[in-house]
Backbone as JSON Lines, residues from 0, in Angstrom:
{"i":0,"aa":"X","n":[0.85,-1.17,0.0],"ca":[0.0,0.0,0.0],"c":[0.89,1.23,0.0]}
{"i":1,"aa":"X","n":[0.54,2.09,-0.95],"ca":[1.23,3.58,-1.03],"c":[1.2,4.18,-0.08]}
{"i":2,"aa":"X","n":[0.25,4.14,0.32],"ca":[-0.76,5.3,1.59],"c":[-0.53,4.22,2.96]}
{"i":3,"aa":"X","n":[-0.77,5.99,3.68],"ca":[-1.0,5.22,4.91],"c":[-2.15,4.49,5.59]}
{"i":4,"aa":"X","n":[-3.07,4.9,5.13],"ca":[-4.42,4.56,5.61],"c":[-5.46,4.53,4.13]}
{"i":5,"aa":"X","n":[-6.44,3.82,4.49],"ca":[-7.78,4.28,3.54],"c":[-8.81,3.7,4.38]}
{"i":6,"aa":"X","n":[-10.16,4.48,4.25],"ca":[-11.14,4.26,4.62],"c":[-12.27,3.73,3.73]}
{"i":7,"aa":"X","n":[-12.87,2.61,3.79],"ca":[-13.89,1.97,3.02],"c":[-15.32,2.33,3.5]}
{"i":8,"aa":"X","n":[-15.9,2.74,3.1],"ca":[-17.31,3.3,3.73],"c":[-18.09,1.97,3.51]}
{"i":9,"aa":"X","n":[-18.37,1.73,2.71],"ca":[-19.61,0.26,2.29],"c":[-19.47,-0.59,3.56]}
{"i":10,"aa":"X","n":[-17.84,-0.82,3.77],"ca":[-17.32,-2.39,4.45],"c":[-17.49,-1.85,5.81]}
{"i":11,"aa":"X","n":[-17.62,-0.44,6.4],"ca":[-17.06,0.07,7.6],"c":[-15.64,-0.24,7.87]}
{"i":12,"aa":"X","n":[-14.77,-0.32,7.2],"ca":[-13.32,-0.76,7.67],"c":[-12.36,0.3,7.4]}
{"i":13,"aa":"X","n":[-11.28,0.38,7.98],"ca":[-9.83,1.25,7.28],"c":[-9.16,0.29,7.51]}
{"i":14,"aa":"X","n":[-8.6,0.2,6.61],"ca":[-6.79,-0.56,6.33],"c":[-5.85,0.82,6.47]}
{"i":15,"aa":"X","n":[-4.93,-0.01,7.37],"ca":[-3.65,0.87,7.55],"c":[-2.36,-0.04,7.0]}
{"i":16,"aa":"X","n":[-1.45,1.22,6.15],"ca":[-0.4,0.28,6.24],"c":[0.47,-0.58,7.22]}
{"i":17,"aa":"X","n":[1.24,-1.67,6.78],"ca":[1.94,-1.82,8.41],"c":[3.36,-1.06,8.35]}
{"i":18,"aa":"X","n":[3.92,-0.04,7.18],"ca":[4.66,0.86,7.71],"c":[4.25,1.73,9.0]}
{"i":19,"aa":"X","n":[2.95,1.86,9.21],"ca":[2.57,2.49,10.56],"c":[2.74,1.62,12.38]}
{"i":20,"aa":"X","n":[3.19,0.34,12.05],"ca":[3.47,-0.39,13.16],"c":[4.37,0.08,13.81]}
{"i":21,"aa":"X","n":[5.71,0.51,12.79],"ca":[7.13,1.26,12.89],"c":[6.65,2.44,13.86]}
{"i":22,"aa":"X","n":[5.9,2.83,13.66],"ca":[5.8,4.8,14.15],"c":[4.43,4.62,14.69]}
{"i":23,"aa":"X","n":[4.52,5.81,15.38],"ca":[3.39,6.26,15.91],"c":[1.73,6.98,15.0]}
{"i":24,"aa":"X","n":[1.32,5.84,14.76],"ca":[0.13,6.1,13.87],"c":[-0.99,6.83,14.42]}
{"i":25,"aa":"X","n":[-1.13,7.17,15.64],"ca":[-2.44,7.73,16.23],"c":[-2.61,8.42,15.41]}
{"i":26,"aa":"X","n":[-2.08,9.98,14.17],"ca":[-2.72,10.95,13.68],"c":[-3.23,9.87,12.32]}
{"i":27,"aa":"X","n":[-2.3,8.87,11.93],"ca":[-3.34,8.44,10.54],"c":[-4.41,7.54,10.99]}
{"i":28,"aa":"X","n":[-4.66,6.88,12.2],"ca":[-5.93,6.51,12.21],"c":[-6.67,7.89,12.49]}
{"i":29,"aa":"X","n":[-6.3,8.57,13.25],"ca":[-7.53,9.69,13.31],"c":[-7.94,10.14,12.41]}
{"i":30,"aa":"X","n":[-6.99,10.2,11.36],"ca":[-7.19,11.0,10.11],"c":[-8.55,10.31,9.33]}
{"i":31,"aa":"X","n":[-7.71,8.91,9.3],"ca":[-8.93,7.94,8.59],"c":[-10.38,8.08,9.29]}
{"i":32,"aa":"X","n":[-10.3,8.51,10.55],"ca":[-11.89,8.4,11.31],"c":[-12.23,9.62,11.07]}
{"i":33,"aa":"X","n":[-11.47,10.55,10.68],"ca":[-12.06,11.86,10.33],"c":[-12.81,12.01,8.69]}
{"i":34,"aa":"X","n":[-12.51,11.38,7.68],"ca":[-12.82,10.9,6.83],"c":[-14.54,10.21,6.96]}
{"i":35,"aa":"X","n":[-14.28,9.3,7.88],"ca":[-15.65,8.21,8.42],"c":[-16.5,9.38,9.05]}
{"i":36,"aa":"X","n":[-16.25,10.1,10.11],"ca":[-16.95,11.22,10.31],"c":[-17.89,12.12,9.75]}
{"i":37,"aa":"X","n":[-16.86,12.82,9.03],"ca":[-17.21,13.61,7.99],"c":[-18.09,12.96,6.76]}
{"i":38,"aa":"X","n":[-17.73,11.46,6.53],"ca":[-18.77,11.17,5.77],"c":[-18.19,11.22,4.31]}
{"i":39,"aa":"X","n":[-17.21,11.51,4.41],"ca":[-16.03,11.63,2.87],"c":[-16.98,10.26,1.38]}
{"i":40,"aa":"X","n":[-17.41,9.31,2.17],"ca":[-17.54,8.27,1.05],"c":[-18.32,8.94,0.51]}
{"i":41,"aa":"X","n":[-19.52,10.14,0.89],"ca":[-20.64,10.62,-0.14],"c":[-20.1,11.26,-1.06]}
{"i":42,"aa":"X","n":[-19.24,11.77,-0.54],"ca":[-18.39,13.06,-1.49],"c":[-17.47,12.26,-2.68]}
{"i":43,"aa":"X","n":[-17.5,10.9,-2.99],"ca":[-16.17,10.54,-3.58],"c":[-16.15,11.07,-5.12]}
{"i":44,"aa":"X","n":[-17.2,11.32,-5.86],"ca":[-17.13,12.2,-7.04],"c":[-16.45,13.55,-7.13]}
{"i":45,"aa":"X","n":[-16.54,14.38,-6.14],"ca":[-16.28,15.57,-5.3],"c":[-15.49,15.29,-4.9]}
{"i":46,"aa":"X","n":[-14.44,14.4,-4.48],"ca":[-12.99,14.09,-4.1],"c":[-11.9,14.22,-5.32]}
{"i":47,"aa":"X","n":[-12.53,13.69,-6.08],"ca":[-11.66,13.07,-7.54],"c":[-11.79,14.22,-8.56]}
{"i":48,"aa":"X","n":[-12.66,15.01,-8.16],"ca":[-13.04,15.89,-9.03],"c":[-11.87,16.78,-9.51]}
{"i":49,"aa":"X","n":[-11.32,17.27,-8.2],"ca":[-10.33,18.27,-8.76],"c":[-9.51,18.29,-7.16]}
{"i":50,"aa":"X","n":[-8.33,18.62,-7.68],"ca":[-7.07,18.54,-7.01],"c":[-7.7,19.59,-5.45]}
{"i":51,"aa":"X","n":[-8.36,20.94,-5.66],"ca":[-8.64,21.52,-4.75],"c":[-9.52,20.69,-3.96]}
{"i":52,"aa":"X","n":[-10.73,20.25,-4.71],"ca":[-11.67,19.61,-3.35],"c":[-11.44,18.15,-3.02]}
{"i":53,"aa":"X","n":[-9.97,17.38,-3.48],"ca":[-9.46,16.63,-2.74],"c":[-8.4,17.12,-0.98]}
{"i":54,"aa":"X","n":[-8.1,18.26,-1.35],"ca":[-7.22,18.96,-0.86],"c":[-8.46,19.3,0.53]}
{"i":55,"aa":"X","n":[-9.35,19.89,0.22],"ca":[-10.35,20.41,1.4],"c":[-10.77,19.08,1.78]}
{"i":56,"aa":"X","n":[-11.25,18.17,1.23],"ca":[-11.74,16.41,2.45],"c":[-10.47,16.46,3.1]}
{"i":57,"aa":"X","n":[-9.13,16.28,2.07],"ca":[-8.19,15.85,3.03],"c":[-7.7,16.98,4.31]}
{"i":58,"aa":"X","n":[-8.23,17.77,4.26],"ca":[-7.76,19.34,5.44],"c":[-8.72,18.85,6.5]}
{"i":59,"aa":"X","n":[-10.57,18.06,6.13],"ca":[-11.34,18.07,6.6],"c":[-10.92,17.28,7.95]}
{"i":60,"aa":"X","n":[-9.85,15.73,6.97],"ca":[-10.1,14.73,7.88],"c":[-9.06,14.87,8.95]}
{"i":61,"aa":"X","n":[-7.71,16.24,8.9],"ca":[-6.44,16.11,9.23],"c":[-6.97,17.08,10.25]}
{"i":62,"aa":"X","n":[-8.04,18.21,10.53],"ca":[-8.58,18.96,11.5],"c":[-9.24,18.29,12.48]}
{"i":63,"aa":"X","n":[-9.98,17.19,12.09],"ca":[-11.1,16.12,13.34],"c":[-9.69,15.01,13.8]}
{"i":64,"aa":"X","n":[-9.11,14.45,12.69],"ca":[-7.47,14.15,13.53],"c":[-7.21,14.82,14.78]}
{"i":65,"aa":"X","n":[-6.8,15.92,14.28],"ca":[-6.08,16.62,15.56],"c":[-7.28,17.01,16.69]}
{"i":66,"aa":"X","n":[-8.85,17.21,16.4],"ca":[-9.49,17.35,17.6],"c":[-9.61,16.2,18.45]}
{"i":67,"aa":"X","n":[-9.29,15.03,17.65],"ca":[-9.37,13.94,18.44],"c":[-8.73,13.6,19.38]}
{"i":68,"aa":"X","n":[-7.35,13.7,18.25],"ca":[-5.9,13.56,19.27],"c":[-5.79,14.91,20.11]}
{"i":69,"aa":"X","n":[-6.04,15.85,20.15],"ca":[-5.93,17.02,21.42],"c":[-7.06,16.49,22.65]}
{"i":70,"aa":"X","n":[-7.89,16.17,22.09],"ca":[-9.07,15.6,23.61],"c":[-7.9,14.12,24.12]}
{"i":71,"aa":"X","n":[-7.45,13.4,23.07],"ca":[-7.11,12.56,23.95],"c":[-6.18,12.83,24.66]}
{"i":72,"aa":"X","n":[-4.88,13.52,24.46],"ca":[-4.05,13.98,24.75],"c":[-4.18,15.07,26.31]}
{"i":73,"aa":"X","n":[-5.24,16.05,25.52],"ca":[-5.63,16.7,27.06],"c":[-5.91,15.85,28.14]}
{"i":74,"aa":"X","n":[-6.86,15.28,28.21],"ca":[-7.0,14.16,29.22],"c":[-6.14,13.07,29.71]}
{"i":75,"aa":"X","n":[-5.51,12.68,28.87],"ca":[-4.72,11.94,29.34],"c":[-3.07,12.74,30.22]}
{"i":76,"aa":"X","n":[-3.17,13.55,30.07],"ca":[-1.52,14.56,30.62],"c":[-2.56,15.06,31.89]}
{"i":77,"aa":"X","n":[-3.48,15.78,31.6],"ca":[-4.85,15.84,32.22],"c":[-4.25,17.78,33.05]}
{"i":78,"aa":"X","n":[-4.36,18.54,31.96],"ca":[-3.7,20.1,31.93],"c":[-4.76,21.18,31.68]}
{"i":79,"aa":"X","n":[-3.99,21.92,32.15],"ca":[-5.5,23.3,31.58],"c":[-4.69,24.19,30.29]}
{"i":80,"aa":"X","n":[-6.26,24.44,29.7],"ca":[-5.74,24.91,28.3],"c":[-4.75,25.87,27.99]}
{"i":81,"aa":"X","n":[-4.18,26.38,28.63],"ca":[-3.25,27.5,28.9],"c":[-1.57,26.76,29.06]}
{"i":82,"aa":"X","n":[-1.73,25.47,28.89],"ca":[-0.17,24.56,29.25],"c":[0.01,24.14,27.55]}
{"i":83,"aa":"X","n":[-1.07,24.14,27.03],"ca":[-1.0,23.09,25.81],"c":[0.18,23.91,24.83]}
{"i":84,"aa":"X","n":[0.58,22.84,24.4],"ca":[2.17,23.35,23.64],"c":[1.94,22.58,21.99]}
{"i":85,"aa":"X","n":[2.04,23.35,20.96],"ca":[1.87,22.38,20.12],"c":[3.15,22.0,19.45]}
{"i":86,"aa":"X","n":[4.22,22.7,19.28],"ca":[5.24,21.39,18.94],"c":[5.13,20.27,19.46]}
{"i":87,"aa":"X","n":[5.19,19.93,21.15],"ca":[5.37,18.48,21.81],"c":[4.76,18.16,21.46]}
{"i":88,"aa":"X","n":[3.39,18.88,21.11],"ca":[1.79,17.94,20.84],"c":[2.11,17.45,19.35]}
{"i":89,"aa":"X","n":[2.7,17.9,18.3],"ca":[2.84,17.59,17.22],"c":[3.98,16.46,17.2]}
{"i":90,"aa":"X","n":[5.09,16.78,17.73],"ca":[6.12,15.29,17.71],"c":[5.84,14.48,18.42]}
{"i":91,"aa":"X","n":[4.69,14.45,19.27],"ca":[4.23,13.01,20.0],"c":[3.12,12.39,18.81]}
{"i":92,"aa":"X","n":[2.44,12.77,18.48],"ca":[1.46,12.17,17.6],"c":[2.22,12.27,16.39]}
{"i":93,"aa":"X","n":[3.61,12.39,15.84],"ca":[3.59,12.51,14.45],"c":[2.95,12.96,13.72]}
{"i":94,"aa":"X","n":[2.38,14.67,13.91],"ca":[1.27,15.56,12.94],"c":[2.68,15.93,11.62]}
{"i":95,"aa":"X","n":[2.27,16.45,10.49],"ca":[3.04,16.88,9.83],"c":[3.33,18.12,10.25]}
{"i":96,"aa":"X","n":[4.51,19.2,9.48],"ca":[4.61,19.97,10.04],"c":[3.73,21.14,9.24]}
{"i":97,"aa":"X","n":[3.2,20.52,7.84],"ca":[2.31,21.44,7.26],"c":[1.23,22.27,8.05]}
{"i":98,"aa":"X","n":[0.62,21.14,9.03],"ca":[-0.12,21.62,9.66],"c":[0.08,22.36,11.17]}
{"i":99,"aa":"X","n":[0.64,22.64,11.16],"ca":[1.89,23.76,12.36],"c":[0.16,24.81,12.82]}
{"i":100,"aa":"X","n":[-0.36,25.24,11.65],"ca":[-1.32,26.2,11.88],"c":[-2.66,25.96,12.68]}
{"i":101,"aa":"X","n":[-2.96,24.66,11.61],"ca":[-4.41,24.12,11.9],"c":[-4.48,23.7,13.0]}
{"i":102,"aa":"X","n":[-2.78,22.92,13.82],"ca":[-2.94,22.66,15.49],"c":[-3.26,23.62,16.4]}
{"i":103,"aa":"X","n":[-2.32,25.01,15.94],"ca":[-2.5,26.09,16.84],"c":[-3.82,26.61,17.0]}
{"i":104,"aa":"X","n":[-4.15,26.74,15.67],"ca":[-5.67,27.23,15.68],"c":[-7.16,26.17,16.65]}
{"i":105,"aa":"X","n":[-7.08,24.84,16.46],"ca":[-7.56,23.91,17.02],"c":[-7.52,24.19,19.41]}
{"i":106,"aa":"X","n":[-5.9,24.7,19.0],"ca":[-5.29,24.73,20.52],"c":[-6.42,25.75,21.05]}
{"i":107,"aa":"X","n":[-6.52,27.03,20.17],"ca":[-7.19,28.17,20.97],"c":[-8.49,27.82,20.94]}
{"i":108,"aa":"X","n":[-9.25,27.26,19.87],"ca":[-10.49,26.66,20.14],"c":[-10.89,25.8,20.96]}
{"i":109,"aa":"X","n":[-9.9,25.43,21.5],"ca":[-10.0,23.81,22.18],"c":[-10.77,24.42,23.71]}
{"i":110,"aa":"X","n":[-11.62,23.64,24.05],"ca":[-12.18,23.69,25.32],"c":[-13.1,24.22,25.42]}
């Protein structure tokens, strides 16, 4: 598998690669459940369509990622919103660094 993940809507399943056994996969399963969330399988005409509105599902599913992984994360360190750091938060979950923004922005919303 190329990818790290895919989500099958019909089957309810995601396959992950097992390059993700190696590393810390929490952000590509989230990613993939953000996908399932969001509901991405309706859209798959609207995925393929064009490079931009593949680009927005995939922003869709990499934002409910990180709300996921920040609730779990908050709770589990178990901090008030005013501690949250998002580099550590990003090199513990392996976020990319593209998304440097969408964490910060997520951080101030968070709570």
């Amino acid at each position: 598998m190329d990818r790290s993940g895919i989500y099958f809507a019909e089957e309810k399943v995601i396959f992950l690669s097992d390059k993700l056994l190696e590393n810390n996969s929490d952000f590509e399963i989230s990613h993939e459940l953000g996908h399932c969330i969001k509901k991405h399988e309706e859209l798959s005409a609207y995925y393929n369509a064009t490079d931009f509105s593949r680009r927005k599902l995939e922003f869709e599913a990499n934002r409910i990622a990180i709300e996921i992984l920040l609730f779990i994360w908050s709770n589990e360190y178990d901090f008030e919103r005013e501690q949250l750091n998002a580099v550590k938060f990003m090199e513990y979950y392996n976020i990319p660094w593209n998304l440097e923004s969408c964490v910060r922005e997520s951080m101030l919303n968070y709570g």
